[in-house]
Amino acid sequence: MLAVPTPAADAYRRLAGLCDALAVEVTDDRHPADSFGTFGGTWWDATELATRPEALRAAVDGEAARILAEYGHVARRHVAASRVLHDYLWTVGLLFAGPWYLEGRIPVLRPERLWFEPVGGGFTVSPDGFASPPGEPGSPDGLRRAFDEFVDPLLTAFRPEIRRGPHALRGMAADDLVSALCYLGRTIGQEAQTMREAAALVPDGPRFRTLRGPSGRSYPVRTRTGCCLFYAIRPAEACLTCPRIDDSERVRQLEAEADEAEAAG
């Protein structure tokens, strides 16, 4: 990772250090092939991914190959497309919401300065800075507008591959923005606070609620607006936020995870 002495780059390095699931490198404004070499394949920026059919094909093909390697499953084209877009939206959501939550400011992220490598699934980002000076926090509405403006061209490009309408795709993007922020909260021990912030980001979406298990434990949950299609790869392993399962199954999975965590010490 290159040392880029700017506040925005420092914020992204801090975020990447906190979040193991965030596969991102921080660089200056050079193309990542110049910074890190061409190992692993071709880098595409977000504008290219939204406008060049060969870039989108490479992204979907790369995801299909990862699904086959990890699960031994040959994914249908729309399933692979849905999964790669889901992962992409989650990453972009964390790149927007992470600095906003940690620094109190909305980052400026240009599509031509976020690169994606389809073979390995990694990202490289060259941040521009923040949308406001220090001491002037960005509003939830401002963050949501910045995120939506960034991802809307990608939703349009992926729509024929995924075979969903605009409303469903916007719901998918909102789900992943919320999921990314809540993941950060769990990682740093501030889940309750990030859930409140996430609810403000998507006021017209599904609300968080609390489920209680037979052990007496309480679990905050939120059901996704739309399905991420993981069930099409592993039918018996639906996500906890999946709209296809009921709350009894959610509680069963959550209790099993809690029991396993307690047993591990």
mmCIF file of C-alpha atoms in Angstrom:
data_model
loop_
_atom_site.group_PDB
_atom_site.id
_atom_site.type_symbol
_atom_site.label_atom_id
_atom_site.label_comp_id
_atom_site.label_asym_id
_atom_site.label_seq_id
_atom_site.Cartn_x
_atom_site.Cartn_y
_atom_site.Cartn_z
ATOM 1 C CA MET A 1 0.000 0.000 0.000
ATOM 2 C CA LEU A 2 1.490 3.353 -0.991
ATOM 3 C CA ALA A 3 1.760 6.102 1.596
ATOM 4 C CA VAL A 4 -0.297 9.051 0.377
ATOM 5 C CA PRO A 5 -0.099 11.899 2.909
ATOM 6 C CA THR A 6 -3.614 13.324 2.574
ATOM 7 C CA PRO A 7 -6.454 13.293 5.117
ATOM 8 C CA ALA A 8 -8.757 11.356 2.776
ATOM 9 C CA ALA A 9 -6.117 8.723 2.042
ATOM 10 C CA ASP A 10 -5.373 8.438 5.754
ATOM 11 C CA ALA A 11 -9.097 7.893 6.384
ATOM 12 C CA TYR A 12 -9.201 5.106 3.824
ATOM 13 C CA ARG A 13 -6.074 3.466 5.226
ATOM 14 C CA ARG A 14 -7.642 3.583 8.684
ATOM 15 C CA LEU A 15 -10.847 2.059 7.323
ATOM 16 C CA ALA A 16 -8.984 -0.725 5.523
ATOM 17 C CA GLY A 17 -7.022 -1.460 8.689
ATOM 18 C CA LEU A 18 -10.235 -1.855 10.677
ATOM 19 C CA CYS A 19 -12.172 -3.900 8.117
ATOM 20 C CA ASP A 20 -10.664 -7.230 7.095
ATOM 21 C CA ALA A 21 -13.444 -7.759 4.552
ATOM 22 C CA LEU A 22 -12.557 -4.561 2.670
ATOM 23 C CA ALA A 23 -10.217 -5.649 -0.143
ATOM 24 C CA VAL A 24 -8.931 -2.219 -1.133
ATOM 25 C CA GLU A 25 -5.563 -0.574 -1.712
ATOM 26 C CA VAL A 26 -4.975 3.177 -1.464
ATOM 27 C CA THR A 27 -2.860 4.882 -4.097
ATOM 28 C CA ASP A 28 -2.252 8.299 -5.645
ATOM 29 C CA ASP A 29 -3.840 9.200 -8.971
ATOM 30 C CA ARG A 30 -1.770 6.740 -10.978
ATOM 31 C CA HIS A 31 -3.475 3.790 -12.628
ATOM 32 C CA PRO A 32 -3.154 0.738 -10.337
ATOM 33 C CA ALA A 33 -1.277 -1.163 -13.046
ATOM 34 C CA ASP A 34 1.445 1.491 -12.710
ATOM 35 C CA SER A 35 1.400 1.287 -8.928
ATOM 36 C CA PHE A 36 1.017 -2.442 -8.341
ATOM 37 C CA GLY A 37 1.763 -4.071 -11.702
ATOM 38 C CA THR A 38 -0.576 -6.175 -13.815
ATOM 39 C CA PHE A 39 -0.515 -9.302 -11.625
ATOM 40 C CA GLY A 40 -3.962 -10.892 -11.464
ATOM 41 C CA GLY A 41 -5.515 -9.371 -14.573
ATOM 42 C CA THR A 42 -6.829 -6.090 -15.931
ATOM 43 C CA TRP A 43 -7.958 -3.131 -13.847
ATOM 44 C CA TRP A 44 -11.211 -1.382 -14.797
ATOM 45 C CA ASP A 45 -12.414 1.858 -13.266
ATOM 46 C CA ALA A 46 -16.050 2.362 -12.316
ATOM 47 C CA THR A 47 -16.784 4.425 -15.433
ATOM 48 C CA GLU A 48 -15.384 1.689 -17.668
ATOM 49 C CA LEU A 49 -17.346 -0.955 -15.798
ATOM 50 C CA ALA A 50 -20.540 0.992 -16.462
ATOM 51 C CA THR A 51 -19.843 1.839 -20.117
ATOM 52 C CA ARG A 52 -17.665 -0.882 -21.646
ATOM 53 C CA PRO A 53 -19.380 -4.252 -22.227
ATOM 54 C CA GLU A 54 -16.074 -6.127 -22.092
ATOM 55 C CA ALA A 55 -15.422 -4.764 -18.591
ATOM 56 C CA LEU A 56 -18.814 -5.896 -17.330
ATOM 57 C CA ARG A 57 -18.338 -9.316 -18.950
ATOM 58 C CA ALA A 58 -14.960 -9.641 -17.258
ATOM 59 C CA ALA A 59 -16.497 -8.804 -13.885
ATOM 60 C CA VAL A 60 -19.297 -11.358 -14.242
ATOM 61 C CA ASP A 61 -16.946 -14.032 -15.620
ATOM 62 C CA GLY A 62 -14.559 -13.440 -12.718
ATOM 63 C CA GLU A 63 -17.357 -13.863 -10.194
ATOM 64 C CA ALA A 64 -18.594 -17.033 -11.883
ATOM 65 C CA ALA A 65 -15.071 -18.451 -11.663
ATOM 66 C CA ARG A 66 -14.845 -17.589 -7.948
ATOM 67 C CA ILE A 67 -18.209 -19.227 -7.241
ATOM 68 C CA LEU A 68 -17.088 -22.369 -9.039
ATOM 69 C CA ALA A 69 -13.749 -22.459 -7.202
ATOM 70 C CA GLU A 70 -15.230 -21.789 -3.739
ATOM 71 C CA TYR A 71 -18.509 -23.703 -3.903
ATOM 72 C CA GLY A 72 -18.121 -26.128 -6.817
ATOM 73 C CA HIS A 73 -21.254 -24.607 -8.302
ATOM 74 C CA VAL A 74 -21.798 -23.448 -11.886
ATOM 75 C CA ALA A 75 -23.740 -20.228 -11.382
ATOM 76 C CA ARG A 76 -26.283 -19.035 -13.873
ATOM 77 C CA ARG A 77 -25.296 -15.797 -15.569
ATOM 78 C CA HIS A 78 -27.774 -13.578 -13.726
ATOM 79 C CA VAL A 79 -26.750 -15.104 -10.377
ATOM 80 C CA ALA A 80 -23.048 -14.374 -10.965
ATOM 81 C CA ALA A 81 -23.935 -10.854 -12.128
ATOM 82 C CA SER A 82 -26.065 -10.280 -9.024
ATOM 83 C CA ARG A 83 -23.321 -11.518 -6.713
ATOM 84 C CA VAL A 84 -20.575 -9.376 -8.247
ATOM 85 C CA LEU A 85 -22.791 -6.280 -8.188
ATOM 86 C CA HIS A 86 -23.748 -7.001 -4.569
ATOM 87 C CA ASP A 87 -20.082 -7.218 -3.544
ATOM 88 C CA TYR A 88 -19.233 -4.110 -5.557
ATOM 89 C CA LEU A 89 -22.067 -2.071 -4.024
ATOM 90 C CA TRP A 90 -21.094 -3.224 -0.526
ATOM 91 C CA THR A 91 -17.505 -2.076 -1.087
ATOM 92 C CA VAL A 92 -18.566 1.275 -2.509
ATOM 93 C CA GLY A 93 -21.015 1.653 0.373
ATOM 94 C CA LEU A 94 -18.229 1.150 2.890
ATOM 95 C CA LEU A 95 -15.921 3.529 1.009
ATOM 96 C CA PHE A 96 -18.577 6.237 1.342
ATOM 97 C CA ALA A 97 -20.109 5.428 4.728
ATOM 98 C CA GLY A 98 -16.882 4.427 6.495
ATOM 99 C CA PRO A 99 -15.106 7.812 6.329
ATOM 100 C CA TRP A 100 -18.433 9.549 6.893
ATOM 101 C CA TYR A 101 -18.959 7.640 10.127
ATOM 102 C CA LEU A 102 -15.348 7.668 11.346
ATOM 103 C CA GLU A 103 -14.423 11.207 10.262
ATOM 104 C CA GLY A 104 -17.829 12.893 10.201
ATOM 105 C CA ARG A 105 -17.320 14.050 6.593
ATOM 106 C CA ILE A 106 -18.501 12.849 3.188
ATOM 107 C CA PRO A 107 -15.626 11.641 0.985
ATOM 108 C CA VAL A 108 -15.306 12.703 -2.629
ATOM 109 C CA LEU A 109 -14.916 9.582 -4.741
ATOM 110 C CA ARG A 110 -14.793 9.843 -8.519
ATOM 111 C CA PRO A 111 -15.709 6.793 -10.644
ATOM 112 C CA GLU A 112 -12.533 7.108 -12.695
ATOM 113 C CA ARG A 113 -10.469 6.817 -9.493
ATOM 114 C CA LEU A 114 -11.923 3.582 -8.158
ATOM 115 C CA TRP A 115 -10.532 0.541 -9.969
ATOM 116 C CA PHE A 116 -11.699 -3.066 -9.848
ATOM 117 C CA GLU A 117 -9.739 -6.179 -10.820
ATOM 118 C CA PRO A 118 -12.194 -8.958 -11.818
ATOM 119 C CA VAL A 119 -9.860 -11.938 -11.466
ATOM 120 C CA GLY A 120 -8.954 -11.388 -7.826
ATOM 121 C CA GLY A 121 -11.927 -9.203 -6.917
ATOM 122 C CA GLY A 122 -9.763 -6.453 -5.400
ATOM 123 C CA PHE A 123 -10.156 -2.673 -5.497
ATOM 124 C CA THR A 124 -7.790 0.270 -5.676
ATOM 125 C CA VAL A 125 -8.959 3.750 -4.685
ATOM 126 C CA SER A 126 -7.420 7.172 -5.173
ATOM 127 C CA PRO A 127 -9.419 9.531 -2.948
ATOM 128 C CA ASP A 128 -9.971 13.163 -3.883
ATOM 129 C CA GLY A 129 -10.669 14.535 -0.434
ATOM 130 C CA PHE A 130 -13.826 15.466 1.432
ATOM 131 C CA ALA A 131 -16.911 17.356 0.342
ATOM 132 C CA SER A 132 -16.746 19.720 3.311
ATOM 133 C CA PRO A 133 -14.013 21.274 5.473
ATOM 134 C CA PRO A 134 -13.169 19.923 8.944
ATOM 135 C CA GLY A 135 -15.846 20.627 11.508
ATOM 136 C CA GLU A 136 -18.683 20.577 8.980
ATOM 137 C CA PRO A 137 -20.168 17.079 9.120
ATOM 138 C CA GLY A 138 -22.021 15.730 6.136
ATOM 139 C CA SER A 139 -25.702 14.905 6.524
ATOM 140 C CA PRO A 140 -27.194 11.447 5.928
ATOM 141 C CA ASP A 141 -29.055 12.906 2.948
ATOM 142 C CA GLY A 142 -25.807 14.247 1.500
ATOM 143 C CA LEU A 143 -24.082 10.904 1.920
ATOM 144 C CA ARG A 144 -26.965 9.026 0.329
ATOM 145 C CA ARG A 145 -26.997 11.424 -2.648
ATOM 146 C CA ALA A 146 -23.240 10.999 -3.171
ATOM 147 C CA PHE A 147 -23.515 7.219 -2.991
ATOM 148 C CA ASP A 148 -26.528 7.085 -5.323
ATOM 149 C CA GLU A 149 -24.845 9.357 -7.869
ATOM 150 C CA PHE A 150 -21.818 7.060 -7.904
ATOM 151 C CA VAL A 151 -23.681 3.749 -8.256
ATOM 152 C CA ASP A 152 -26.595 4.710 -10.547
ATOM 153 C CA PRO A 153 -24.613 4.196 -13.803
ATOM 154 C CA LEU A 154 -23.525 0.764 -12.555
ATOM 155 C CA LEU A 155 -27.104 -0.222 -11.769
ATOM 156 C CA THR A 156 -28.143 0.745 -15.295
ATOM 157 C CA ALA A 157 -25.273 -1.230 -16.829
ATOM 158 C CA PHE A 158 -25.973 -4.370 -14.772
ATOM 159 C CA ARG A 159 -29.747 -4.291 -15.227
ATOM 160 C CA PRO A 160 -29.877 -6.484 -18.399
ATOM 161 C CA GLU A 161 -27.518 -9.031 -16.824
ATOM 162 C CA ILE A 162 -29.377 -9.232 -13.520
ATOM 163 C CA ARG A 163 -32.877 -8.993 -15.000
ATOM 164 C CA ARG A 164 -34.283 -6.739 -12.300
ATOM 165 C CA GLY A 165 -36.056 -3.409 -12.574
ATOM 166 C CA PRO A 166 -34.733 -0.014 -11.467
ATOM 167 C CA HIS A 167 -36.653 -0.044 -8.176
ATOM 168 C CA ALA A 168 -35.280 -3.454 -7.187
ATOM 169 C CA LEU A 169 -31.733 -2.415 -8.089
ATOM 170 C CA ARG A 170 -31.952 0.790 -6.044
ATOM 171 C CA GLY A 171 -33.223 -1.284 -3.136
ATOM 172 C CA MET A 172 -30.253 -3.599 -3.558
ATOM 173 C CA ALA A 173 -27.870 -0.628 -3.441
ATOM 174 C CA ALA A 174 -29.532 0.761 -0.310
ATOM 175 C CA ASP A 175 -29.363 -2.667 1.353
ATOM 176 C CA ASP A 176 -25.623 -2.881 0.702
ATOM 177 C CA LEU A 177 -24.982 0.648 1.974
ATOM 178 C CA VAL A 178 -26.765 -0.240 5.220
ATOM 179 C CA SER A 179 -24.996 -3.604 5.440
ATOM 180 C CA ALA A 180 -21.573 -2.008 4.984
ATOM 181 C CA LEU A 181 -22.137 0.587 7.699
ATOM 182 C CA CYS A 182 -23.473 -2.013 10.147
ATOM 183 C CA TYR A 183 -20.491 -4.266 9.411
ATOM 184 C CA LEU A 184 -18.193 -1.393 10.380
ATOM 185 C CA GLY A 185 -20.197 -0.913 13.582
ATOM 186 C CA ARG A 186 -19.862 -4.569 14.550
ATOM 187 C CA THR A 187 -16.140 -4.444 13.795
ATOM 188 C CA ILE A 188 -15.460 -1.497 16.091
ATOM 189 C CA GLY A 189 -17.994 -2.412 18.793
ATOM 190 C CA GLN A 190 -20.523 0.315 17.910
ATOM 191 C CA GLU A 191 -23.267 -1.721 16.248
ATOM 192 C CA ALA A 192 -26.181 0.009 17.989
ATOM 193 C CA GLN A 193 -24.950 3.445 16.953
ATOM 194 C CA THR A 194 -24.312 2.476 13.337
ATOM 195 C CA MET A 195 -27.770 0.900 13.127
ATOM 196 C CA ARG A 196 -29.263 4.247 14.107
ATOM 197 C CA GLU A 197 -27.151 6.006 11.502
ATOM 198 C CA ALA A 198 -28.057 3.387 8.885
ATOM 199 C CA ALA A 199 -31.769 3.841 9.580
ATOM 200 C CA ALA A 200 -31.344 7.574 8.907
ATOM 201 C CA LEU A 201 -29.605 6.804 5.608
ATOM 202 C CA VAL A 202 -32.539 4.734 4.329
ATOM 203 C CA PRO A 203 -35.612 6.119 6.126
ATOM 204 C CA ASP A 204 -37.994 4.596 3.590
ATOM 205 C CA GLY A 205 -36.468 1.115 3.805
ATOM 206 C CA PRO A 206 -37.057 -1.868 6.122
ATOM 207 C CA ARG A 207 -36.590 -0.996 9.780
ATOM 208 C CA PHE A 208 -34.358 -2.687 12.296
ATOM 209 C CA ARG A 209 -36.157 -4.798 14.860
ATOM 210 C CA THR A 210 -35.169 -7.000 17.787
ATOM 211 C CA LEU A 211 -35.669 -10.760 17.942
ATOM 212 C CA ARG A 212 -35.368 -12.793 21.142
ATOM 213 C CA GLY A 213 -34.107 -16.372 21.161
ATOM 214 C CA PRO A 214 -34.996 -19.211 23.559
ATOM 215 C CA SER A 215 -31.718 -18.556 25.370
ATOM 216 C CA GLY A 216 -32.955 -15.093 26.310
ATOM 217 C CA ARG A 217 -30.470 -13.359 24.016
ATOM 218 C CA SER A 218 -31.678 -10.406 21.927
ATOM 219 C CA TYR A 219 -30.677 -9.898 18.310
ATOM 220 C CA PRO A 220 -31.096 -6.722 16.235
ATOM 221 C CA VAL A 221 -32.029 -7.654 12.665
ATOM 222 C CA ARG A 222 -33.066 -6.058 9.394
ATOM 223 C CA THR A 223 -34.518 -7.912 6.431
ATOM 224 C CA ARG A 224 -33.116 -6.944 3.036
ATOM 225 C CA THR A 225 -35.416 -5.268 0.533
ATOM 226 C CA GLY A 226 -34.405 -7.782 -2.139
ATOM 227 C CA CYS A 227 -32.648 -11.116 -2.331
ATOM 228 C CA CYS A 228 -28.882 -11.243 -2.968
ATOM 229 C CA LEU A 229 -29.329 -14.699 -4.624
ATOM 230 C CA PHE A 230 -26.826 -16.496 -2.399
ATOM 231 C CA TYR A 231 -29.553 -19.118 -1.886
ATOM 232 C CA ALA A 232 -29.162 -20.005 -5.585
ATOM 233 C CA ILE A 233 -25.591 -21.091 -4.806
ATOM 234 C CA ARG A 234 -26.176 -22.612 -1.367
ATOM 235 C CA PRO A 235 -29.929 -23.266 -0.875
ATOM 236 C CA ALA A 236 -29.463 -24.427 2.725
ATOM 237 C CA GLU A 237 -27.368 -21.404 3.725
ATOM 238 C CA ALA A 238 -29.597 -18.370 3.300
ATOM 239 C CA CYS A 239 -28.267 -15.065 4.591
ATOM 240 C CA LEU A 240 -29.571 -13.805 7.934
ATOM 241 C CA THR A 241 -31.069 -10.769 6.205
ATOM 242 C CA CYS A 242 -32.706 -12.821 3.413
ATOM 243 C CA PRO A 243 -36.374 -11.939 2.730
ATOM 244 C CA ARG A 244 -36.990 -15.599 1.766
ATOM 245 C CA ILE A 245 -36.653 -16.912 5.335
ATOM 246 C CA ASP A 246 -38.816 -16.292 8.386
ATOM 247 C CA ASP A 247 -37.781 -14.999 11.791
ATOM 248 C CA SER A 248 -37.751 -18.460 13.382
ATOM 249 C CA GLU A 249 -34.975 -19.501 10.994
ATOM 250 C CA ARG A 250 -33.174 -16.218 11.645
ATOM 251 C CA VAL A 251 -33.262 -16.883 15.394
ATOM 252 C CA ARG A 252 -32.060 -20.455 14.894
ATOM 253 C CA GLN A 253 -29.010 -19.279 12.937
ATOM 254 C CA LEU A 254 -28.256 -16.453 15.346
ATOM 255 C CA GLU A 255 -28.497 -18.739 18.385
ATOM 256 C CA ALA A 256 -26.184 -21.266 16.718
ATOM 257 C CA GLU A 257 -23.630 -18.536 15.970
ATOM 258 C CA ALA A 258 -23.837 -17.211 19.531
ATOM 259 C CA ASP A 259 -23.408 -20.698 20.998
ATOM 260 C CA GLU A 260 -20.395 -21.296 18.782
ATOM 261 C CA ALA A 261 -18.835 -17.992 19.814
ATOM 262 C CA GLU A 262 -19.333 -18.780 23.497
ATOM 263 C CA ALA A 263 -17.810 -22.246 23.086
ATOM 264 C CA ALA A 264 -14.795 -20.715 21.367
ATOM 265 C CA GLY A 265 -14.217 -18.581 24.417
#
